[in-house]
mmCIF file of C-alpha atoms in Angstrom:
data_model
loop_
_atom_site.group_PDB
_atom_site.id
_atom_site.type_symbol
_atom_site.label_atom_id
_atom_site.label_comp_id
_atom_site.label_asym_id
_atom_site.label_seq_id
_atom_site.Cartn_x
_atom_site.Cartn_y
_atom_site.Cartn_z
ATOM 1 C CA ASP D 1 -5.760 -15.518 59.990
ATOM 2 C CA VAL D 2 -7.736 -17.903 57.850
ATOM 3 C CA LYS D 3 -5.577 -20.070 55.685
ATOM 4 C CA VAL D 4 -6.901 -21.873 52.631
ATOM 5 C CA THR D 5 -4.385 -23.966 50.742
ATOM 6 C CA GLN D 6 -4.647 -25.723 47.407
ATOM 7 C CA SER D 7 -2.593 -28.760 46.498
ATOM 8 C CA SER D 8 -1.038 -27.370 43.307
ATOM 9 C CA ARG D 9 -0.409 -23.914 41.867
ATOM 10 C CA TYR D 10 0.039 -25.189 38.306
ATOM 11 C CA LEU D 11 -1.079 -28.433 36.726
ATOM 12 C CA VAL D 12 -0.779 -29.837 33.201
ATOM 13 C CA LYS D 13 -2.926 -32.809 32.256
ATOM 14 C CA ARG D 14 -3.919 -34.620 29.083
ATOM 15 C CA THR D 15 -7.417 -34.973 27.687
ATOM 16 C CA GLY D 16 -9.222 -37.889 29.286
ATOM 17 C CA GLU D 17 -7.144 -37.984 32.449
ATOM 18 C CA LYS D 18 -8.779 -37.992 35.869
ATOM 19 C CA VAL D 19 -7.761 -34.894 37.797
ATOM 20 C CA PHE D 20 -7.934 -34.245 41.528
ATOM 21 C CA LEU D 21 -7.727 -30.744 42.986
ATOM 22 C CA GLU D 22 -7.507 -30.570 46.756
ATOM 23 C CA CYS D 23 -8.326 -27.739 49.110
ATOM 24 C CA VAL D 24 -7.678 -27.546 52.843
ATOM 25 C CA GLN D 25 -8.736 -24.853 55.311
ATOM 26 C CA ASP D 26 -7.535 -24.511 58.868
ATOM 27 C CA MET D 27 -10.268 -22.375 60.466
ATOM 28 C CA ASP D 28 -12.938 -24.982 61.121
ATOM 29 C CA HIS D 29 -15.237 -23.426 58.536
ATOM 30 C CA GLU D 30 -18.389 -25.337 57.711
ATOM 31 C CA ASN D 31 -18.767 -24.024 54.168
ATOM 32 C CA MET D 32 -16.433 -24.734 51.290
ATOM 33 C CA PHE D 33 -16.676 -23.750 47.643
ATOM 34 C CA TRP D 34 -15.073 -24.473 44.280
ATOM 35 C CA TYR D 35 -15.057 -21.812 41.552
ATOM 36 C CA ARG D 36 -13.500 -21.525 38.161
ATOM 37 C CA GLN D 37 -12.236 -18.196 36.893
ATOM 38 C CA ASP D 38 -12.080 -17.331 33.207
ATOM 39 C CA PRO D 39 -11.230 -13.955 31.627
ATOM 40 C CA GLY D 40 -14.303 -11.805 31.123
ATOM 41 C CA LEU D 41 -16.547 -14.237 32.982
ATOM 42 C CA GLY D 42 -15.503 -13.591 36.552
ATOM 43 C CA LEU D 43 -15.907 -16.430 39.030
ATOM 44 C CA ARG D 44 -18.465 -19.143 38.454
ATOM 45 C CA LEU D 45 -19.486 -21.562 41.182
ATOM 46 C CA ILE D 46 -18.990 -25.243 40.397
ATOM 47 C CA TYR D 47 -19.966 -26.958 43.666
ATOM 48 C CA PHE D 48 -20.255 -26.089 47.310
ATOM 49 C CA SER D 49 -20.577 -27.946 50.577
ATOM 50 C CA TYR D 50 -22.188 -26.904 53.871
ATOM 51 C CA ASP D 51 -21.136 -29.920 55.867
ATOM 52 C CA VAL D 52 -19.127 -33.105 55.746
ATOM 53 C CA LYS D 53 -20.371 -35.536 53.088
ATOM 54 C CA MET D 54 -22.789 -32.907 51.841
ATOM 55 C CA LYS D 55 -22.599 -31.201 48.447
ATOM 56 C CA GLU D 56 -24.697 -28.982 46.260
ATOM 57 C CA LYS D 57 -24.386 -28.071 42.615
ATOM 58 C CA GLY D 58 -23.463 -24.560 41.680
ATOM 59 C CA ASP D 59 -23.946 -22.860 38.350
ATOM 60 C CA ILE D 60 -21.641 -25.026 36.223
ATOM 61 C CA PRO D 61 -21.336 -28.552 37.731
ATOM 62 C CA GLU D 62 -21.202 -30.469 34.444
ATOM 63 C CA GLY D 63 -17.997 -32.465 34.056
ATOM 64 C CA TYR D 64 -17.069 -32.104 37.723
ATOM 65 C CA SER D 65 -17.671 -33.928 40.976
ATOM 66 C CA VAL D 66 -16.630 -33.218 44.553
ATOM 67 C CA SER D 67 -15.859 -35.023 47.761
ATOM 68 C CA ARG D 68 -15.924 -33.834 51.351
ATOM 69 C CA GLU D 69 -14.982 -36.631 53.724
ATOM 70 C CA LYS D 70 -13.482 -34.348 56.379
ATOM 71 C CA LYS D 71 -14.511 -30.895 57.464
ATOM 72 C CA GLU D 72 -11.241 -29.251 56.528
ATOM 73 C CA ARG D 73 -10.846 -30.810 53.075
ATOM 74 C CA PHE D 74 -12.850 -30.340 49.886
ATOM 75 C CA SER D 75 -11.771 -32.053 46.687
ATOM 76 C CA LEU D 76 -12.732 -31.238 43.119
ATOM 77 C CA ILE D 77 -12.596 -34.097 40.629
ATOM 78 C CA LEU D 78 -12.529 -33.911 36.858
ATOM 79 C CA GLU D 79 -13.546 -37.414 35.856
ATOM 80 C CA SER D 80 -12.262 -37.091 32.295
ATOM 81 C CA ALA D 81 -10.483 -33.828 31.655
ATOM 82 C CA SER D 82 -11.286 -31.892 28.509
ATOM 83 C CA THR D 83 -9.604 -28.878 26.935
ATOM 84 C CA ASN D 84 -12.548 -26.624 27.827
ATOM 85 C CA GLN D 85 -11.741 -27.254 31.484
ATOM 86 C CA THR D 86 -8.487 -25.352 31.127
ATOM 87 C CA SER D 87 -8.961 -22.611 33.690
ATOM 88 C CA MET D 88 -8.007 -21.135 37.046
ATOM 89 C CA TYR D 89 -9.674 -23.022 39.894
ATOM 90 C CA LEU D 90 -10.274 -21.274 43.196
ATOM 91 C CA CYS D 91 -11.320 -22.800 46.487
ATOM 92 C CA ALA D 92 -12.955 -20.782 49.269
ATOM 93 C CA SER D 93 -14.323 -21.336 52.752
ATOM 94 C CA SER D 94 -16.589 -19.490 55.185
ATOM 95 C CA LEU D 95 -18.416 -19.869 58.463
ATOM 96 C CA SER D 96 -21.957 -21.122 58.256
ATOM 97 C CA GLY D 97 -25.220 -19.765 59.527
ATOM 98 C CA HIS D 98 -25.192 -16.295 58.058
ATOM 99 C CA HIS D 99 -25.349 -15.178 54.470
ATOM 100 C CA GLN D 100 -23.130 -12.237 55.220
ATOM 101 C CA GLU D 101 -20.146 -14.358 56.147
ATOM 102 C CA THR D 102 -17.003 -13.548 54.220
ATOM 103 C CA GLN D 103 -15.534 -16.170 51.929
ATOM 104 C CA TYR D 104 -11.763 -16.672 52.144
ATOM 105 C CA PHE D 105 -9.922 -17.870 49.083
ATOM 106 C CA GLY D 106 -6.964 -20.097 48.388
ATOM 107 C CA PRO D 107 -4.191 -19.073 45.956
ATOM 108 C CA GLY D 108 -5.738 -20.933 43.034
ATOM 109 C CA THR D 109 -4.698 -23.782 40.744
ATOM 110 C CA ARG D 110 -4.043 -22.971 37.115
ATOM 111 C CA LEU D 111 -4.959 -26.089 35.126
ATOM 112 C CA LEU D 112 -3.956 -26.651 31.529
ATOM 113 C CA VAL D 113 -5.553 -29.583 29.701
ATOM 114 C CA LEU D 114 -3.757 -30.576 26.503
ATOM 115 C CA ALA R 1 -32.451 -14.238 40.967
ATOM 116 C CA GLN R 2 -29.406 -12.188 41.816
ATOM 117 C CA SER R 3 -26.894 -10.579 39.506
ATOM 118 C CA VAL R 4 -24.070 -8.078 39.564
ATOM 119 C CA ALA R 5 -22.536 -5.957 36.822
ATOM 120 C CA GLN R 6 -19.174 -4.283 36.557
ATOM 121 C CA PRO R 7 -19.594 -2.061 33.511
ATOM 122 C CA GLU R 8 -15.910 -1.311 33.009
ATOM 123 C CA ASP R 9 -13.424 -4.004 32.052
ATOM 124 C CA GLN R 10 -10.522 -1.607 32.533
ATOM 125 C CA VAL R 11 -9.981 1.543 34.603
ATOM 126 C CA ASN R 12 -6.833 3.653 34.339
ATOM 127 C CA VAL R 13 -5.995 6.351 36.840
ATOM 128 C CA ALA R 14 -2.909 8.414 37.626
ATOM 129 C CA GLU R 15 -1.130 7.864 40.926
ATOM 130 C CA GLY R 16 -2.408 10.268 43.580
ATOM 131 C CA ASN R 17 -5.763 10.760 41.877
ATOM 132 C CA PRO R 18 -9.015 9.401 43.294
ATOM 133 C CA LEU R 19 -10.248 6.136 41.876
ATOM 134 C CA THR R 20 -13.693 4.622 41.422
ATOM 135 C CA VAL R 21 -14.549 1.093 40.345
ATOM 136 C CA LYS R 22 -18.234 0.708 39.549
ATOM 137 C CA CYS R 23 -20.636 -2.058 40.555
ATOM 138 C CA THR R 24 -24.396 -2.376 40.195
ATOM 139 C CA TYR R 25 -26.520 -5.238 41.449
ATOM 140 C CA SER R 26 -29.938 -6.815 41.248
ATOM 141 C CA VAL R 27 -31.608 -8.839 44.007
ATOM 142 C CA SER R 28 -35.159 -9.567 45.025
ATOM 143 C CA GLY R 29 -34.566 -9.034 48.739
ATOM 144 C CA ASN R 30 -31.920 -7.035 50.553
ATOM 145 C CA PRO R 31 -28.341 -7.297 49.319
ATOM 146 C CA TYR R 32 -25.176 -8.365 51.022
ATOM 147 C CA LEU R 33 -22.366 -6.807 48.955
ATOM 148 C CA PHE R 34 -18.658 -7.582 48.852
ATOM 149 C CA TRP R 35 -15.492 -6.325 47.168
ATOM 150 C CA TYR R 36 -12.486 -8.543 46.563
ATOM 151 C CA VAL R 37 -9.101 -7.827 44.987
ATOM 152 C CA GLN R 38 -6.894 -10.227 43.055
ATOM 153 C CA TYR R 39 -3.205 -9.657 42.420
ATOM 154 C CA PRO R 40 -1.505 -11.531 39.554
ATOM 155 C CA ASN R 41 -1.411 -15.304 40.032
ATOM 156 C CA ARG R 42 -3.070 -15.055 43.437
ATOM 157 C CA GLY R 43 -6.416 -15.908 44.952
ATOM 158 C CA LEU R 44 -8.981 -13.285 45.911
ATOM 159 C CA GLN R 45 -8.480 -11.137 48.976
ATOM 160 C CA PHE R 46 -11.422 -9.664 50.871
ATOM 161 C CA LEU R 47 -11.547 -5.851 50.917
ATOM 162 C CA LEU R 48 -14.874 -4.893 52.486
ATOM 163 C CA LYS R 49 -18.544 -5.731 52.744
ATOM 164 C CA TYR R 50 -21.917 -4.091 53.263
ATOM 165 C CA ILE R 51 -24.495 -5.922 55.347
ATOM 166 C CA THR R 52 -26.622 -3.215 56.916
ATOM 167 C CA GLY R 53 -26.269 0.173 58.570
ATOM 168 C CA ASP R 54 -24.044 2.999 57.407
ATOM 169 C CA ASN R 55 -24.034 3.339 53.634
ATOM 170 C CA LEU R 56 -20.319 4.165 53.583
ATOM 171 C CA VAL R 57 -18.214 1.118 54.311
ATOM 172 C CA LYS R 58 -14.503 1.340 55.025
ATOM 173 C CA GLY R 59 -12.194 -1.538 54.275
ATOM 174 C CA SER R 60 -8.595 -2.618 53.880
ATOM 175 C CA TYR R 61 -5.786 -0.590 52.270
ATOM 176 C CA GLY R 62 -7.713 2.699 52.436
ATOM 177 C CA PHE R 63 -10.585 1.537 50.228
ATOM 178 C CA GLU R 64 -14.189 2.397 50.877
ATOM 179 C CA ALA R 65 -17.480 1.732 49.133
ATOM 180 C CA GLU R 66 -20.799 3.500 49.096
ATOM 181 C CA PHE R 67 -24.050 1.585 49.123
ATOM 182 C CA ASN R 68 -26.786 3.366 47.173
ATOM 183 C CA LYS R 69 -30.095 1.555 47.369
ATOM 184 C CA SER R 70 -31.987 3.790 44.947
ATOM 185 C CA GLN R 71 -29.328 3.338 42.262
ATOM 186 C CA THR R 72 -28.620 -0.285 43.236
ATOM 187 C CA SER R 73 -24.932 0.481 43.230
ATOM 188 C CA PHE R 74 -21.926 -0.297 45.414
ATOM 189 C CA HIS R 75 -18.980 1.585 43.908
ATOM 190 C CA LEU R 76 -15.480 1.075 45.269
ATOM 191 C CA LYS R 77 -13.473 4.218 45.947
ATOM 192 C CA LYS R 78 -10.125 5.417 47.177
ATOM 193 C CA PRO R 79 -9.162 9.076 47.642
ATOM 194 C CA SER R 80 -5.577 8.723 46.410
ATOM 195 C CA ALA R 81 -4.503 5.816 44.213
ATOM 196 C CA LEU R 82 -1.179 3.998 44.558
ATOM 197 C CA VAL R 83 0.678 2.081 41.854
ATOM 198 C CA SER R 84 0.427 -0.938 44.152
ATOM 199 C CA ASP R 85 -3.392 -0.765 43.891
ATOM 200 C CA SER R 86 -3.112 -2.064 40.330
ATOM 201 C CA ALA R 87 -5.006 -5.352 40.341
ATOM 202 C CA LEU R 88 -8.238 -7.074 39.315
ATOM 203 C CA TYR R 89 -11.270 -6.101 41.400
ATOM 204 C CA PHE R 90 -14.424 -8.148 41.830
ATOM 205 C CA CYS R 91 -17.792 -7.122 43.198
ATOM 206 C CA ALA R 92 -20.102 -9.832 44.576
ATOM 207 C CA VAL R 93 -23.674 -9.953 45.857
ATOM 208 C CA ARG R 94 -25.887 -12.290 47.822
ATOM 209 C CA ASP R 95 -29.620 -11.894 48.337
ATOM 210 C CA ASP R 96 -30.379 -12.071 52.047
ATOM 211 C CA GLY R 97 -33.665 -13.849 51.485
ATOM 212 C CA SER R 98 -33.118 -16.908 49.410
ATOM 213 C CA ALA R 99 -29.680 -17.212 47.867
ATOM 214 C CA ARG R 100 -27.148 -19.585 49.343
ATOM 215 C CA GLN R 101 -24.246 -18.459 47.214
ATOM 216 C CA LEU R 102 -22.383 -15.371 46.094
ATOM 217 C CA THR R 103 -22.667 -14.100 42.545
ATOM 218 C CA PHE R 104 -19.538 -12.383 41.234
ATOM 219 C CA GLY R 105 -19.140 -9.714 38.615
ATOM 220 C CA SER R 106 -16.834 -10.166 35.649
ATOM 221 C CA GLY R 107 -14.081 -8.089 37.216
ATOM 222 C CA THR R 108 -12.459 -4.703 36.547
ATOM 223 C CA GLN R 109 -8.750 -4.375 35.862
ATOM 224 C CA LEU R 110 -7.434 -1.291 37.631
ATOM 225 C CA THR R 111 -4.164 0.193 36.421
ATOM 226 C CA VAL R 112 -2.597 3.038 38.369
ATOM 227 C CA LEU R 113 -0.082 4.914 36.259
ATOM 228 C CA PRO R 114 3.004 6.432 37.921
#
């Protein structure tokens, strides 16, 4: 089974802090994704990566950056956290090459910015 | 551009009754369609997908979905609902021609009443 893990289930940070969210997958997937989930809005894509050291902006990249130094690890960085970044953050991974490939999700990190 | 709509925020159904969770989509090419389920404080779990072929797709936990090209719909169904089916359900779509990412609906909260 595919396993996607996220470094924290719950996180509380203060406004202005730098925040790192880490995601690791163990199935040698090429693609990795970061979403945020907010009530009534569904999932919105922040960034994705199709290869090591490669990244592309999703629908809502403002205020976020990412890093992918190793194939299995994809980090989401909030350079200066703000209260409107309070949300549930979900990481996902999938095989590359075909648009029909299923994305597999981690358990999520619920971030509260005070 | 691709989009997906889940017209119902909430669906209530009695245990043992059939359930339907609605999804409609819009793409410029051919669609790849997915259903995911999310239990409280968990990530998303894959249920089923339509790529091509038979319009009736069977998935996990007794769920199925029917692809209807003329109505641009992909409704999720189950013949007999269980209380344990209560969860948040997401429909997602990807255009096979140009899109590199999934677009998710806003989610439908299913409650199965005992």
